[in-house]
Amino acid sequence: MSTPDVVSHDKKDKWLYSDIVKDHFFNPRNFMVDDDGYKADGMGMVGSPACGDMMTVWIKVDPATERVVDMRWRTFGCGSAIASTSMHSVMVVEDGGRTIDEALAIRPQHIMERLGGLPNRKIHCSVLSDKALRSAVNDYFRKTEQISRITTEGVRVIDKVLKITDHDIEEAVLEGADSLEKVQARTKVGTGDPSCLPEVEQLIRFYKEKYFG
Amino acid sequence: MPESPEIYLDHAATAPLDPRVKAAMLPYLEGDFGNPSSLHITGRRAKQALDDARDDIAKILHCRASELIFTSGGTEADNLAILGIYRAYKEKGNRIVTTTIEHHAVLNPVEHLVKKEGAEALFVKVDRDGLVDPANIIAALTDKTLLVSVMYANNEIGTIEPIAAIGQAIAAWKKANNRKPSEAPYFHTDACQAAGALSLDVNELGCDLLTLNGSKIYGPKGVGVLYVRTGLRPEPLIYGGGQEWGLRSGTENIAAIVGLAKALALSQAERETENARLVALRDKLIAGLLQIPKTRLNGHPTKRLPNNANVSIMDIEGEAMLLYLDEAGFRASTGSACTSASLDPSHVIAAIGLPYEAAHGSMRFTLGHATTEADVEKLLKTLPPIVEKLRQLSPVRLNMKHYA
C-alpha cells in the first residue's frame, strides 16, 4: 500500500491518499441517490458548507435486532471526507449490519485504519461522519420514543455547528494537539461557531494540565 | 487506472521553463561558472552576464540598471520592499496602505511590522470584481503614510488593478500636500502575475518599487528582482559580501538572473500576440464553465489577466473537484480550505464579498503557451460530468441569489 501522507518529488503524480481512499473517493459506496423514495428510520446532519464540510446520514434500523441494516449518506467535502464517509457506511452495514451500539463504537481512528490512513491534516473530515451517524441514531431514538437513550453521557457539545464535544477536544489533546491551532487542524472546532473558542481554549489548558502536568 | 495525458492549467502557480530561456542559461550552468565579484577573466565574464541581464531588464522597465536588485524570488523582493522600506524610513511615518487581496508575500510582512515593529496598516477593500478604487487608496492616505502596496494583477482571480491611475493619484496627493515627488508615501506594486502580459514601464505606472520574478514567465524559479527608484534605499534583509549595492548580499545566481532577463524579454516581446490568443481561449473557457448550472465568475470579466479563468461551482468542494480533474489529466487549483495549509479558504474570494461556500467551490484554471483550443474543449467536456457526480454526492443545495 502507498504511504498516504507523502507526495514524493521524484514521482510527481503520486497520489496524496492511499489506494483505498482513492477507491472510495472515485467509487463511493452507499451514497444517497434519491432521498424522496427512501424511508429512513433516522436522519442526521453535521457541519455546514461554510465550514468546508457537511454531511447528511440516513439509516434504516431493524427494530428486532437493533441492527443498522442500511446507511446512506451525502457529503460536501474534500476527497478524504467523501472516502471516509463511504468507508464508514461500509463498516456500519457489513455482515448484516452492526447493532446500534456497535455502530456508535466505530471511532474515527477505526475508519482511518480501514482506509489505510489519512493525511494528518485531513483527520477532521472523518471525525464528522461518526457525528452524523450519532445524530441519525439520536433521530431514530426520538422517533421510536427511546428518549432516555438520546443523550450521550458525560459528553457536552462545545461547537454547536460542527457538533464537537469536550470529548473530541480531550482526544485531540491526548493525540498531541497542544494549541488552539493544532486542535483546530484536527477538529475544525470554531470555524462554524467562533463563539465557542474561549471555552475551547480553556478546555485545551485543562486537558493539557490533566494529562501532561 | 491508465494515466491520462497531462494538460497543465496552473500557470499562475508556476510555468515551465521556456527552452529558449534554458538555452540562454546553460552556459552559466556549465563552463561560465564564475563569481562576478572575482577580478579575473572567469569572474569578469560572469560580471558581464550580470550587467547585460540587468541592462536588458532596465530597458523593459524604463529604469536605470542601478535601480534593480536581484533576489531569490518574488517573495524576497516583496519582503525587501515592505520590510526594507519600513525599517529604513519609519521615522517619516509608520502607516502602510495595502489591499485585502494582496499575496501573502506582501500581507505577512505587513502583519509582522504591525505586530512587532510598530507599524499601522490599512487594508483597502476591493469591489465585487476584485478592483481597487484609486479614490479609496487616496482616502486612506495620511501624513503618516510611508508606503502603499497594491498588486498589479491578482494571482487567484486575475483582476488587473489600475496601477497607473493609483500612481497618478498618489503623485497628485503629494502635490496637493506640498510634498516632493521623491517623498513618502512610496508606491510598491507586485507585478509577478502581470509580468508576462502587461506593460512594465515604471514611469507609466508611477511606482517607486516593483516586484518581478522568473517562475511565472517561463523563466527559472528561485530568482526575482526588485525595482527601487533612485534615492530610496531599503534596509537590507540579508547581510554579507555587499553585492547588489549592499542591499542584497550573496553571490549572484548568474544562470537564474540571465534566465530571468531572457524570459522577461521574450514574454514582453511576444505579449501582444500571445495575449490575443489567450484572451480568445480564456473567454471560450469562461463561457463554457458558466454553462454549468450554479456557477459564477470570480474576478473582473474584462480587466483580467489573459490566461485566468476562476469560477465558483456551488454545492461542491474544490479539492474533490481538483482530484477528479487531476485523475483526468487536468492540473488546476482551488481556493478551498482543504488544500491550504491553514485550513482557511481563499482570502481573495472572501475579500470580493463572497461567503466561504463560494471559496470552497472555487476553481482556477490558468492557461499558458502550450494550451490549445482542443485542451479547452476537452476540459469543457470533462468537467460537467464531474460536477454532476459530486453534486449527486453532496447534501448542499445553495440558493444562487446569495452569490450573484
XYZ file of C-alpha atoms in Angstrom:
617
model
C 0.000 0.000 0.000
C 1.197 3.523 -0.684
C 2.260 5.906 2.039
C -0.643 8.305 2.283
C 0.807 11.445 3.799
C 3.728 11.967 1.473
C 3.872 13.381 -2.013
C 7.179 12.286 -3.385
C 9.013 14.764 -5.501
C 10.596 12.335 -7.913
C 7.215 10.799 -8.764
C 5.264 13.984 -9.049
C 1.972 12.329 -9.811
C 1.943 10.020 -6.812
C -1.374 10.161 -5.061
C -1.736 12.059 -1.843
C -4.104 9.434 -0.452
C -3.880 5.673 -0.010
C -5.219 3.414 -2.741
C -8.228 2.554 -0.582
C -9.042 6.227 -0.028
C -8.719 6.790 -3.729
C -11.009 3.854 -4.497
C -13.699 5.092 -2.113
C -13.319 8.626 -3.414
C -13.721 7.707 -7.057
C -16.229 4.911 -6.430
C -18.176 5.954 -3.352
C -20.361 3.273 -1.758
C -23.853 3.612 -0.280
C -24.400 7.261 -1.123
C -27.960 8.547 -1.228
C -29.182 8.691 -4.789
C -32.807 9.628 -4.253
C -33.936 10.591 -0.779
C -37.548 11.175 -1.905
C -38.212 7.486 -2.235
C -36.208 6.472 0.819
C -37.929 5.658 4.078
C -35.338 6.412 6.742
C -35.693 5.405 10.365
C -33.256 8.131 11.337
C -31.591 11.082 9.657
C -28.706 13.199 10.929
C -26.734 16.190 9.747
C -23.495 17.823 10.776
C -21.377 20.729 9.574
C -22.164 23.478 7.105
C -20.863 24.364 3.663
C -19.215 27.440 5.173
C -17.045 25.177 7.333
C -15.994 23.314 4.207
C -17.580 20.040 5.270
C -21.182 18.977 5.604
C -22.700 15.536 5.861
C -26.140 14.021 5.931
C -26.671 10.411 7.001
C -29.811 8.277 6.691
C -30.176 4.916 8.459
C -32.580 2.010 8.486
C -32.746 0.015 11.687
C -34.200 -3.453 12.242
C -36.161 -2.882 15.463
C -35.980 -6.546 16.499
C -32.198 -6.832 16.385
C -31.299 -3.126 16.525
C -29.023 -3.725 13.576
C -28.328 -0.802 11.261
C -29.232 -2.574 8.043
C -28.708 0.368 5.734
C -26.727 3.595 5.923
C -26.905 6.169 3.168
C -25.062 9.480 3.039
C -24.263 12.656 1.195
C -21.085 14.630 1.802
C -19.923 18.078 0.819
C -16.212 17.990 1.361
C -12.774 17.097 0.171
C -11.524 13.732 -1.025
C -10.959 12.280 2.411
C -14.377 13.419 3.666
C -16.074 11.581 0.823
C -13.880 8.499 1.180
C -14.207 8.302 4.959
C -17.984 8.624 4.882
C -18.114 5.926 2.226
C -15.883 3.609 4.281
C -17.835 4.373 7.442
C -21.062 3.323 5.729
C -19.428 0.087 4.581
C -18.255 -0.667 8.123
C -21.675 0.008 9.630
C -23.692 -2.224 7.309
C -21.220 -5.057 6.601
C -22.069 -8.608 7.752
C -25.763 -7.890 8.017
C -25.273 -4.625 9.842
C -23.835 -3.718 13.202
C -26.092 -3.125 16.154
C -26.613 0.498 17.092
C -24.187 0.214 19.993
C -21.559 -1.453 17.806
C -22.052 1.146 15.095
C -21.647 4.005 17.561
C -18.467 2.376 18.863
C -16.778 2.945 15.499
C -14.298 5.734 16.158
C -12.595 7.943 13.566
C -9.342 6.045 14.088
C -11.074 2.776 13.109
C -12.271 4.351 9.867
C -8.791 5.668 9.211
C -7.228 2.257 9.801
C -9.583 0.682 7.292
C -8.723 3.440 4.805
C -5.010 2.779 5.149
C -4.509 6.088 6.905
C -5.299 9.689 6.079
C -3.030 12.707 5.858
C -2.722 14.202 9.335
C -4.379 17.447 8.445
C -7.358 15.637 6.959
C -8.381 13.831 10.121
C -11.127 16.300 10.929
C -13.009 15.108 7.857
C -13.523 11.579 9.091
C -14.342 12.921 12.541
C -17.514 14.281 11.017
C -19.144 11.101 9.743
C -19.307 9.444 13.173
C -21.081 12.561 14.418
C -23.521 12.471 11.550
C -24.262 8.825 12.356
C -24.712 9.630 16.040
C -27.125 12.368 15.082
C -29.069 9.925 12.858
C -29.195 7.380 15.669
C -30.471 10.052 18.054
C -33.151 10.835 15.492
C -34.084 7.137 15.428
C -34.294 7.119 19.229
C -36.544 10.165 19.091
C -38.839 8.580 16.525
C -39.048 5.325 18.477
C -39.604 7.191 21.734
C -36.453 5.937 23.385
C -35.758 9.423 24.681
C -33.581 8.231 27.541
C -31.051 6.842 25.069
C -30.545 10.110 23.225
C -28.132 11.984 25.420
C -24.622 10.744 25.218
C -23.440 10.532 28.776
C -20.620 12.714 30.015
C -20.268 14.432 26.703
C -21.004 18.073 26.186
C -21.360 19.703 22.800
C -18.975 22.668 22.602
C -19.287 23.654 18.946
C -22.961 23.508 18.079
C -22.466 23.794 14.331
C -19.897 21.041 13.945
C -21.204 19.130 16.999
C -17.748 18.923 18.503
C -17.761 17.760 22.085
C -15.445 18.206 25.049
C -14.509 14.588 24.478
C -13.291 15.370 20.958
C -11.089 18.121 22.316
C -9.788 15.771 25.011
C -8.873 13.216 22.335
C -7.142 15.843 20.220
C -5.041 16.972 23.199
C -4.205 13.361 24.018
C -3.029 12.888 20.441
C -0.593 15.767 20.879
C -2.520 18.876 19.803
C -1.299 21.328 22.416
C -2.553 24.621 20.991
C -5.797 26.001 19.626
C -4.327 25.957 16.110
C -3.410 22.292 16.381
C -6.750 21.320 17.896
C -8.448 23.223 15.070
C -6.297 21.472 12.495
C -7.702 18.195 13.807
C -11.265 19.117 14.628
C -12.019 22.417 12.864
C -13.675 23.472 16.116
C -14.963 27.030 15.998
C -14.875 27.514 12.229
C -18.661 27.479 12.117
C -19.276 28.854 15.590
C -16.367 31.061 16.704
C -18.231 31.981 19.880
C -17.118 28.693 21.410
C -13.401 29.423 21.033
C -12.758 30.843 24.519
C -14.257 27.699 26.007
C -12.172 25.540 23.676
C -9.011 27.276 24.801
C -9.986 26.712 28.406
C -10.567 23.021 27.747
C -7.207 22.661 25.990
C -5.481 24.161 29.036
C -7.491 21.886 31.321
C -6.681 18.676 29.443
C -3.044 19.655 28.965
C -2.676 20.051 32.698
C -4.647 16.895 33.365
C -2.510 14.697 31.144
C 0.809 16.422 30.754
C 1.083 18.384 34.010
C -6.323 3.424 -13.855
C -4.455 4.355 -17.053
C -2.775 7.707 -16.807
C -4.372 10.491 -18.808
C -2.232 12.852 -20.866
C -1.303 15.872 -18.786
C -2.987 19.190 -19.542
C -1.342 21.779 -17.336
C -3.702 24.643 -16.487
C -1.954 26.041 -13.428
C 0.413 28.591 -14.964
C -0.328 31.123 -12.223
C 1.282 28.697 -9.785
C 4.319 28.322 -11.972
C 5.139 27.983 -15.639
C 7.552 25.574 -17.316
C 10.960 26.794 -18.397
C 10.941 28.099 -21.977
C 13.548 26.125 -23.984
C 14.974 29.436 -25.275
C 15.434 30.560 -21.675
C 17.084 27.288 -20.812
C 19.458 27.707 -23.752
C 20.416 31.181 -22.536
C 21.067 29.835 -19.038
C 23.049 26.739 -19.941
C 26.460 28.380 -20.491
C 26.309 29.697 -16.929
C 25.479 26.291 -15.512
C 28.316 24.683 -17.422
C 31.511 26.498 -18.426
C 30.886 30.025 -17.198
C 30.644 29.352 -13.508
C 32.484 32.453 -12.321
C 31.746 34.716 -9.386
C 31.090 38.244 -10.651
C 32.992 39.673 -7.686
C 36.213 37.996 -8.832
C 38.688 40.181 -10.689
C 39.983 37.532 -13.073
C 38.621 36.832 -16.530
C 36.326 33.998 -15.387
C 34.753 36.340 -12.864
C 34.580 39.198 -15.344
C 32.653 37.012 -17.789
C 30.088 36.388 -15.076
C 30.040 40.096 -14.249
C 29.407 40.876 -17.899
C 26.458 38.477 -17.991
C 25.074 40.009 -14.815
C 25.429 43.537 -16.201
C 23.833 42.564 -19.508
C 20.883 40.927 -17.773
C 20.403 43.984 -15.607
C 20.574 46.308 -18.628
C 18.045 44.197 -20.522
C 15.571 44.292 -17.648
C 16.166 48.019 -17.128
C 15.216 48.669 -20.757
C 11.914 46.852 -20.311
C 11.123 48.681 -17.086
C 12.355 52.038 -18.496
C 14.574 52.454 -15.466
C 18.284 52.568 -14.706
C 20.231 49.370 -14.265
C 21.320 50.652 -10.855
C 17.685 50.621 -9.752
C 17.403 46.835 -9.939
C 18.157 44.428 -7.100
C 18.211 40.718 -7.822
C 16.679 38.493 -5.173
C 15.811 34.851 -4.602
C 12.294 35.355 -5.958
C 9.104 37.368 -5.791
C 8.618 36.685 -2.103
C 12.016 38.048 -1.137
C 11.544 41.069 -3.384
C 8.168 41.821 -1.769
C 9.664 41.364 1.689
C 12.575 43.643 0.856
C 10.166 46.294 -0.419
C 7.883 46.179 2.619
C 10.243 45.396 5.478
C 13.205 47.219 3.949
C 11.415 50.491 3.228
C 9.632 50.478 6.572
C 12.800 49.846 8.565
C 14.770 52.427 6.632
C 12.203 55.237 6.796
C 9.797 54.541 9.624
C 10.580 57.885 11.253
C 8.858 59.507 8.253
C 5.647 57.656 9.064
C 4.530 54.285 10.307
C 1.420 53.735 8.185
C 1.209 51.214 5.383
C -1.722 51.155 2.988
C -2.345 47.960 1.069
C -5.327 45.875 -0.055
C -7.238 42.868 1.181
C -6.338 40.764 -1.875
C -2.546 41.014 -1.826
C -0.350 37.957 -1.985
C 0.845 36.625 1.373
C 4.360 37.733 0.404
C 3.022 41.267 0.970
C 0.348 40.669 3.624
C 2.514 38.691 6.004
C 5.449 41.134 6.185
C 2.925 43.947 6.704
C 1.288 41.992 9.520
C 4.694 41.285 11.001
C 5.505 45.002 11.050
C 2.190 45.711 12.754
C 2.709 43.040 15.396
C 6.386 43.541 16.117
C 7.673 46.846 14.803
C 5.064 49.485 15.497
C 3.506 49.825 12.063
C -0.125 50.631 11.435
C -1.719 49.059 8.411
C -4.842 49.834 6.472
C -6.230 47.182 4.162
C -8.264 48.869 1.439
C -11.250 46.869 0.289
C -11.858 45.851 -3.294
C -15.158 45.699 -5.136
C -17.110 42.591 -6.115
C -14.851 42.132 -9.170
C -11.698 42.497 -7.124
C -10.924 46.006 -8.374
C -9.196 48.567 -6.178
C -10.648 52.069 -6.484
C -7.768 54.606 -6.599
C -10.004 57.020 -4.670
C -10.090 54.551 -1.785
C -6.302 54.413 -1.730
C -6.114 58.198 -1.630
C -8.768 58.366 1.091
C -6.589 56.080 3.187
C -3.505 58.320 2.980
C -2.465 60.460 5.938
C 0.681 62.461 6.674
C 1.956 59.329 8.428
C 1.604 57.054 5.381
C 5.007 55.731 4.367
C 4.176 53.025 1.892
C 1.378 51.961 -0.434
C 1.446 48.453 -1.883
C -1.067 47.294 -4.489
C -0.586 44.256 -6.696
C -0.597 44.756 -10.478
C -2.766 41.691 -11.110
C -4.247 39.231 -8.687
C -2.900 35.701 -8.729
C -6.195 33.993 -7.879
C -8.959 35.856 -9.667
C -6.812 37.542 -12.317
C -8.209 41.044 -11.853
C -5.858 43.734 -13.190
C -5.550 46.714 -10.861
C -5.375 50.320 -12.113
C -1.755 50.772 -11.042
C -1.035 53.765 -13.302
C -4.160 55.540 -12.032
C -3.161 54.847 -8.438
C 0.369 56.093 -9.183
C -1.011 59.300 -10.666
C -3.418 59.778 -7.778
C -0.625 59.393 -5.251
C 1.504 61.906 -7.197
C -1.415 64.351 -7.196
C -1.914 63.794 -3.467
C 1.757 64.595 -2.841
C 1.472 67.775 -4.857
C -1.663 68.844 -3.010
C 0.075 68.159 0.293
C 3.233 70.063 -0.650
C 5.401 67.008 -0.885
C 8.118 66.447 -3.432
C 7.645 63.501 -5.809
C 10.619 61.860 -4.075
C 8.942 61.999 -0.671
C 6.657 59.470 1.007
C 4.272 57.796 0.515
C 6.243 55.389 -1.643
C 4.325 53.166 -4.020
C 5.113 49.472 -4.447
C 3.469 47.040 -6.830
C 3.867 43.289 -7.016
C 3.912 42.610 -10.755
C 4.749 38.889 -10.649
C 1.480 37.772 -12.209
C 1.316 40.697 -14.632
C 4.863 40.450 -15.959
C 4.089 38.208 -18.897
C 1.037 40.115 -20.068
C 1.204 43.811 -19.219
C 3.430 46.866 -19.678
C 6.136 47.165 -17.059
C 7.155 50.780 -17.703
C 7.709 52.079 -14.168
C 7.279 55.688 -15.266
C 3.912 54.942 -16.809
C 2.926 53.004 -13.708
C 4.198 55.726 -11.386
C 5.590 53.274 -8.891
C 8.686 53.576 -6.732
C 9.135 49.863 -6.189
C 8.131 46.925 -8.373
C 8.484 43.178 -7.850
C 9.078 40.644 -10.625
C 10.038 37.001 -10.640
C 11.092 34.309 -13.062
C 8.809 31.397 -12.449
C 5.549 32.888 -13.750
C 7.037 33.968 -17.081
C 8.589 30.690 -18.223
C 11.844 31.593 -16.513
C 13.632 29.754 -13.718
C 12.341 29.511 -10.171
C 14.341 30.996 -7.327
C 15.029 34.362 -8.917
C 13.307 37.710 -8.689
C 14.095 41.367 -8.991
C 13.013 44.434 -7.093
C 12.990 47.775 -8.845
C 13.805 50.544 -6.365
C 13.618 54.127 -7.572
C 16.877 56.084 -7.241
C 17.043 57.836 -3.906
C 15.330 55.060 -1.976
C 17.452 52.661 -0.001
C 15.640 49.847 1.768
C 17.254 48.340 4.826
C 18.736 45.017 3.649
C 17.288 41.723 4.824
C 20.491 39.827 4.078
C 23.992 40.941 5.065
C 27.287 39.631 3.792
C 29.614 40.443 0.937
C 27.789 43.598 -0.101
C 26.519 42.504 -3.506
C 23.653 44.437 -5.170
C 24.884 47.744 -3.738
C 24.890 46.272 -0.297
C 21.129 45.794 -0.473
C 21.201 42.047 -1.047
C 24.367 40.188 -0.208
C 25.256 36.758 -1.536
C 26.968 35.613 -4.710
C 24.644 36.352 -7.605
C 22.794 33.415 -9.155
C 24.046 34.237 -12.657
C 22.302 31.470 -14.598
C 18.947 32.287 -12.993
C 19.413 36.033 -13.468
C 20.299 35.514 -17.134
C 17.228 33.291 -17.389
C 15.001 35.906 -15.785
C 16.215 38.588 -18.193
C 15.710 36.303 -21.181
C 12.257 35.178 -20.013
C 11.171 38.760 -19.433
C 12.474 39.900 -22.827
C 10.678 37.047 -24.598
C 7.387 37.428 -22.789
C 7.349 41.188 -23.287
C 8.243 40.897 -26.992
C 5.551 38.295 -27.597
C 2.888 39.507 -25.241
C 0.574 41.189 -27.729
C 0.167 38.152 -29.964
C 0.134 35.761 -27.029
C -2.395 37.894 -25.110
C -4.755 37.923 -28.079
C -4.503 34.157 -28.417
C -5.013 33.565 -24.687
C -7.923 36.007 -24.334
C -9.821 34.088 -27.008
C -9.152 30.778 -25.256
C -9.911 32.254 -21.839
C -13.236 33.693 -22.931
C -14.229 30.436 -24.570
C -13.335 28.609 -21.372
C -15.193 31.059 -19.131
C -18.289 30.973 -21.328
C -18.224 27.173 -21.253
C -17.701 26.990 -17.495
C -20.605 29.359 -16.885
C -22.820 27.000 -18.889
C -22.602 24.658 -15.895
C -25.598 25.460 -13.662
C -24.946 27.313 -10.381
C -21.573 28.790 -11.251
C -20.215 32.318 -11.056
C -17.159 34.023 -12.499
C -14.729 35.368 -9.912
C -12.783 38.480 -10.877
C -13.450 41.189 -13.424
C -14.921 39.960 -16.733
C -12.604 42.039 -18.943
C -9.974 43.691 -16.726
C -8.399 40.341 -16.081
C -5.215 38.510 -16.988
C -5.468 36.921 -20.450
C -4.772 33.470 -19.037
C -7.007 33.427 -15.940
C -10.404 31.778 -15.519
C -11.705 31.473 -11.962
C -15.195 30.202 -11.217
C -17.066 29.159 -8.109
C -19.018 25.979 -8.637
C -21.668 25.764 -5.954
C -22.696 22.848 -3.740
C -19.406 21.017 -4.133
C -15.953 21.360 -2.717
C -12.852 22.349 -4.660
C -10.416 19.688 -3.561
C -12.745 16.902 -4.576
C -13.170 18.537 -7.993
C -9.435 19.082 -8.293
C -8.683 15.427 -7.578
C -11.219 14.191 -10.126
C -9.752 16.607 -12.691
C -6.231 15.522 -11.784
C -7.203 11.923 -12.454
C -8.494 13.024 -15.860
C -5.164 14.747 -16.565
C -6.064 18.367 -15.829
C -3.873 20.307 -13.393
C -5.831 23.137 -11.785
C -6.050 24.950 -8.479
C -8.741 25.741 -5.903
C -9.395 28.314 -3.184
C -10.883 25.646 -0.951
C -9.726 25.447 2.644
C -8.958 21.769 2.282
C -5.981 22.486 0.079
C -4.441 25.267 2.167
C -2.034 24.569 4.985
C -4.005 26.871 7.263
C -7.380 25.245 6.507
C -8.643 28.734 5.721
C -10.427 29.250 2.438
C -9.085 31.788 -0.038
C -8.778 35.289 1.456
C -9.225 36.722 -2.034
C -12.638 35.139 -2.612
C -13.646 36.328 0.864
C -12.336 39.821 0.038
C -14.599 40.196 -3.001
C -17.510 39.755 -0.626
C -18.414 36.149 -1.274
C -19.218 33.740 1.544
C -16.935 30.843 2.431
C -19.122 28.443 0.462
C -18.050 30.187 -2.749
C -14.378 29.936 -1.824
C -14.652 26.224 -1.043
C -16.037 25.626 -4.518
C -13.709 27.945 -6.428
C -11.578 26.568 -9.239
C -8.789 28.402 -11.016
C -7.600 27.489 -14.483
C -4.610 29.448 -15.772
C -3.661 28.911 -19.383
C -0.221 29.075 -20.925
C 1.947 28.816 -24.040
C 1.117 25.155 -24.525
C -2.639 25.490 -24.069
C -4.663 24.812 -27.203
C -8.286 25.206 -28.134
C -8.555 21.409 -28.041
C -7.414 21.464 -24.395
C -10.135 23.948 -23.515
C -12.737 21.900 -25.344
C -11.595 18.738 -23.606
C -11.850 20.423 -20.213
C -15.331 21.663 -21.014
C -16.322 18.085 -21.849
C -14.636 16.591 -18.787
C -15.728 18.946 -16.030
C -19.559 18.913 -16.232
C -19.922 15.159 -15.508
C -17.507 15.530 -12.553
C -19.582 18.397 -11.187
C -22.742 16.371 -11.680
C -21.295 13.366 -9.871
C -20.049 15.408 -6.912
C -23.339 17.264 -6.698
C -25.108 13.931 -6.533
C -22.925 13.102 -3.517
C -23.439 16.485 -1.883
C -26.164 17.347 0.642
C -25.750 21.062 -0.053
C -28.276 22.961 -2.169
C -27.319 26.610 -2.015
C -29.538 29.361 -3.288
C -27.678 31.196 -6.060
C -29.223 34.561 -5.261
C -26.678 34.982 -2.433
C -23.736 34.537 -4.774
C -24.592 36.769 -7.705
